Coordinates of N, CA and C in Angstrom, one line a residue:
M24 N 63.4 85.7 -92.4 CA 63.1 84.3 -92.6 C 61.7 84.0 -92.1
I25 N 61.0 83.1 -92.8 CA 59.7 82.7 -92.3 C 59.7 81.2 -92.1
Q26 N 58.8 80.7 -91.4 CA 58.7 79.2 -91.2 C 57.3 78.8 -91.7
V27 N 57.3 77.8 -92.6 CA 56.0 77.4 -93.2 C 55.7 76.0 -92.7
I28 N 54.6 75.9 -92.0 CA 54.0 74.7 -91.5 C 53.1 74.1 -92.6
G29 N 53.3 72.9 -93.0 CA 52.5 72.3 -94.1 C 53.1 72.7 -95.4
A30 N 54.5 72.8 -95.5 CA 55.2 73.3 -96.7 C 55.1 72.3 -97.8
T31 N 54.8 71.1 -97.6 CA 54.8 70.1 -98.6 C 53.4 69.9 -99.2
G32 N 52.4 70.5 -98.7 CA 51.1 70.4 -99.2 C 50.8 71.3 -100.3
M33 N 49.6 71.3 -100.9 CA 49.2 72.1 -102.0 C 49.4 73.6 -101.8
L34 N 48.9 74.1 -100.7 CA 49.0 75.5 -100.4 C 50.5 75.9 -100.0
G35 N 51.0 75.1 -99.1 CA 52.4 75.3 -98.6 C 53.4 75.4 -99.7
T36 N 53.3 74.5 -100.6 CA 54.3 74.5 -101.7 C 54.3 75.8 -102.5
E37 N 53.1 76.3 -102.7 CA 53.0 77.6 -103.4 C 53.5 78.8 -102.6
V38 N 53.3 78.7 -101.3 CA 53.7 79.8 -100.4 C 55.3 79.8 -100.3
V39 N 55.9 78.6 -100.3 CA 57.3 78.5 -100.2 C 57.9 79.0 -101.5
K40 N 57.4 78.6 -102.7 CA 57.9 79.0 -104.0 C 57.7 80.6 -104.1
S41 N 56.6 81.1 -103.7 CA 56.4 82.5 -103.8 C 57.4 83.3 -102.9
A42 N 57.6 82.8 -101.7 CA 58.6 83.5 -100.8 C 60.0 83.4 -101.3
I43 N 60.4 82.3 -101.8 CA 61.8 82.1 -102.3 C 62.0 83.0 -103.6
S44 N 60.9 83.1 -104.4 CA 61.1 84.0 -105.6 C 61.2 85.4 -105.2
R45 N 60.8 85.8 -104.0 CA 60.9 87.2 -103.5 C 62.2 87.4 -102.7
G46 N 63.0 86.3 -102.6 CA 64.2 86.4 -101.8 C 64.1 86.2 -100.3
I47 N 63.0 85.7 -99.9 CA 62.7 85.4 -98.5 C 63.2 84.0 -98.1
S48 N 64.0 83.9 -97.1 CA 64.5 82.6 -96.6 C 63.3 81.9 -95.9
V49 N 63.3 80.6 -96.2 CA 62.2 79.8 -95.7 C 62.7 78.6 -94.9
Y50 N 62.2 78.4 -93.7 CA 62.5 77.2 -92.9 C 61.2 76.3 -93.0
D51 N 61.4 75.2 -93.6 CA 60.3 74.3 -93.9 C 60.4 72.9 -93.5
T52 N 61.2 72.6 -92.4 CA 61.4 71.3 -91.9 C 60.1 70.8 -91.3
F53 N 59.8 69.5 -91.5 CA 58.5 68.9 -91.0 C 58.4 69.2 -89.5
V54 N 57.2 69.6 -89.0 CA 56.9 69.8 -87.6 C 55.5 69.1 -87.4
D55 N 55.4 68.3 -86.4 CA 54.1 67.7 -86.1 C 53.2 68.7 -85.4
I56 N 52.3 69.2 -86.1 CA 51.4 70.3 -85.5 C 50.6 69.9 -84.3
L57 N 50.4 68.6 -84.1 CA 49.7 68.2 -82.9 C 50.5 68.2 -81.7
S58 N 51.8 68.1 -81.8 CA 52.7 68.0 -80.6 C 53.7 69.1 -80.6
I59 N 53.5 70.2 -81.4 CA 54.5 71.3 -81.6 C 54.7 72.0 -80.2
Q60 N 56.0 72.4 -80.0 CA 56.4 73.0 -78.8 C 57.1 74.4 -79.2
P61 N 57.2 75.3 -78.3 CA 57.9 76.6 -78.6 C 59.3 76.4 -79.2
E62 N 60.0 75.3 -78.8 CA 61.4 75.1 -79.4 C 61.3 74.7 -80.8
D63 N 60.2 74.3 -81.3 CA 60.0 73.9 -82.7 C 59.9 75.1 -83.6
I64 N 59.6 76.3 -83.0 CA 59.4 77.5 -83.8 C 60.8 78.0 -84.2
K65 N 61.1 78.3 -85.4 CA 62.4 78.7 -85.9 C 62.5 80.1 -86.6
A66 N 61.4 80.8 -86.6 CA 61.3 82.1 -87.2 C 60.4 83.0 -86.5
D67 N 60.5 84.3 -86.8 CA 59.6 85.3 -86.1 C 58.3 85.4 -86.8
I68 N 58.2 84.8 -88.0 CA 56.9 84.7 -88.7 C 56.6 83.3 -89.1
V69 N 55.5 82.7 -88.7 CA 55.2 81.4 -89.0 C 53.9 81.4 -89.8
I70 N 53.9 80.7 -90.9 CA 52.7 80.6 -91.8 C 52.2 79.2 -91.7
N71 N 51.0 79.1 -91.3 CA 50.4 77.7 -91.2 C 49.6 77.4 -92.4
C72 N 50.0 76.5 -93.2 CA 49.4 76.0 -94.4 C 48.9 74.6 -94.3
S73 N 49.0 74.1 -93.1 CA 48.5 72.7 -92.9 C 47.0 72.6 -92.7
G74 N 46.5 71.5 -93.1 CA 45.1 71.3 -93.0 C 44.6 70.2 -93.9
I75 N 43.5 69.6 -93.7 CA 42.9 68.6 -94.5 C 41.4 69.0 -94.7
S76 N 40.9 68.6 -95.9 CA 39.5 68.9 -96.2 C 38.7 67.7 -96.7
S77 N 39.5 66.6 -96.9 CA 38.9 65.4 -97.4 C 37.8 64.8 -96.5
T78 N 36.7 64.5 -97.1 CA 35.6 63.9 -96.3 C 35.9 62.4 -96.2
I79 N 36.9 61.9 -96.8 CA 37.3 60.5 -96.7 C 37.9 60.3 -95.3
D80 N 38.6 61.3 -94.8 CA 39.2 61.2 -93.5 C 38.1 61.2 -92.4
S81 N 38.4 60.7 -91.3 CA 37.4 60.6 -90.2 C 37.2 62.0 -89.6
K82 N 36.0 62.3 -89.0 CA 35.8 63.5 -88.4 C 36.8 63.8 -87.3
D83 N 37.2 62.8 -86.6 CA 38.2 63.0 -85.5 C 39.5 63.5 -86.1
K84 N 39.9 63.0 -87.2 CA 41.2 63.4 -87.8 C 41.0 64.9 -88.3
L85 N 39.9 65.2 -88.9 CA 39.6 66.6 -89.3 C 39.7 67.6 -88.2
V86 N 39.1 67.2 -87.0 CA 39.2 68.1 -85.9 C 40.6 68.2 -85.4
L87 N 41.3 67.1 -85.3 CA 42.7 67.1 -84.8 C 43.6 68.1 -85.7
I88 N 43.5 67.9 -87.0 CA 44.4 68.6 -87.9 C 44.0 70.1 -88.1
N89 N 42.7 70.3 -88.2 CA 42.2 71.6 -88.5 C 41.8 72.5 -87.3
Q90 N 41.7 71.9 -86.1 CA 41.3 72.7 -84.9 C 42.4 72.6 -83.8
I91 N 42.6 71.4 -83.4 CA 43.6 71.2 -82.3 C 45.0 71.6 -82.7
G92 N 45.4 71.2 -83.9 CA 46.8 71.5 -84.4 C 47.0 73.0 -84.4
P93 N 46.1 73.8 -85.1 CA 46.3 75.2 -85.1 C 46.3 75.9 -83.7
R94 N 45.5 75.3 -82.8 CA 45.5 75.8 -81.5 C 46.9 75.6 -80.8
N95 N 47.4 74.4 -81.0 CA 48.7 74.1 -80.4 C 49.8 75.0 -81.0
L96 N 49.7 75.2 -82.3 CA 50.7 76.0 -83.0 C 50.6 77.5 -82.5
A97 N 49.4 78.0 -82.3 CA 49.2 79.3 -81.8 C 49.8 79.5 -80.5
K98 N 49.6 78.5 -79.6 CA 50.2 78.6 -78.3 C 51.7 78.6 -78.3
A99 N 52.3 77.7 -79.2 CA 53.8 77.6 -79.3 C 54.3 78.9 -79.9
C100 N 53.6 79.5 -80.9 CA 54.1 80.8 -81.4 C 54.0 81.9 -80.4
D101 N 52.9 81.9 -79.6 CA 52.8 82.9 -78.5 C 53.9 82.8 -77.5
E102 N 54.2 81.6 -77.1 CA 55.3 81.4 -76.1 C 56.7 81.7 -76.7
F103 N 56.9 81.5 -78.0 CA 58.1 81.8 -78.6 C 58.2 83.3 -78.9
G104 N 57.1 83.9 -79.1 CA 57.1 85.3 -79.5 C 57.0 85.6 -81.0
A105 N 56.5 84.6 -81.7 CA 56.4 84.7 -83.2 C 55.0 85.1 -83.6
R106 N 54.9 85.7 -84.8 CA 53.6 86.1 -85.3 C 53.2 84.9 -86.1
L107 N 51.9 84.6 -86.1 CA 51.3 83.5 -86.8 C 50.3 83.9 -87.8
V108 N 50.5 83.4 -89.0 CA 49.6 83.7 -90.1 C 48.9 82.3 -90.5
H109 N 47.6 82.3 -90.5 CA 46.9 81.0 -90.8 C 46.3 81.2 -92.1
M110 N 46.6 80.2 -93.0 CA 46.0 80.3 -94.4 C 45.3 79.0 -94.7
S111 N 44.3 79.1 -95.5 CA 43.5 78.0 -95.9 C 43.0 78.1 -97.3
T112 N 42.8 77.0 -98.0 CA 42.2 77.0 -99.4 C 40.7 77.0 -99.3
D113 N 40.1 76.6 -98.2 CA 38.7 76.5 -98.1 C 38.1 77.8 -97.5

């Protein structure tokens, strides 16, 4: 089983579809990447597909989602003992 963070976004949707087509179980319940904790990790492999690239959003929001969130996710995965794969379209 894998856990996909950002599973409802453009990239995450494709990752989920690809995994399912290969017979891989996917845990894709919404998790707030900014406040994620080790107990939110539900698989040994976590794929982070969350992120924003729109220049419409404020710079603060870009930093929160694209820098602080992945840092928090990495810490939670490390404490849980999960492997983290970080993906981006940019």
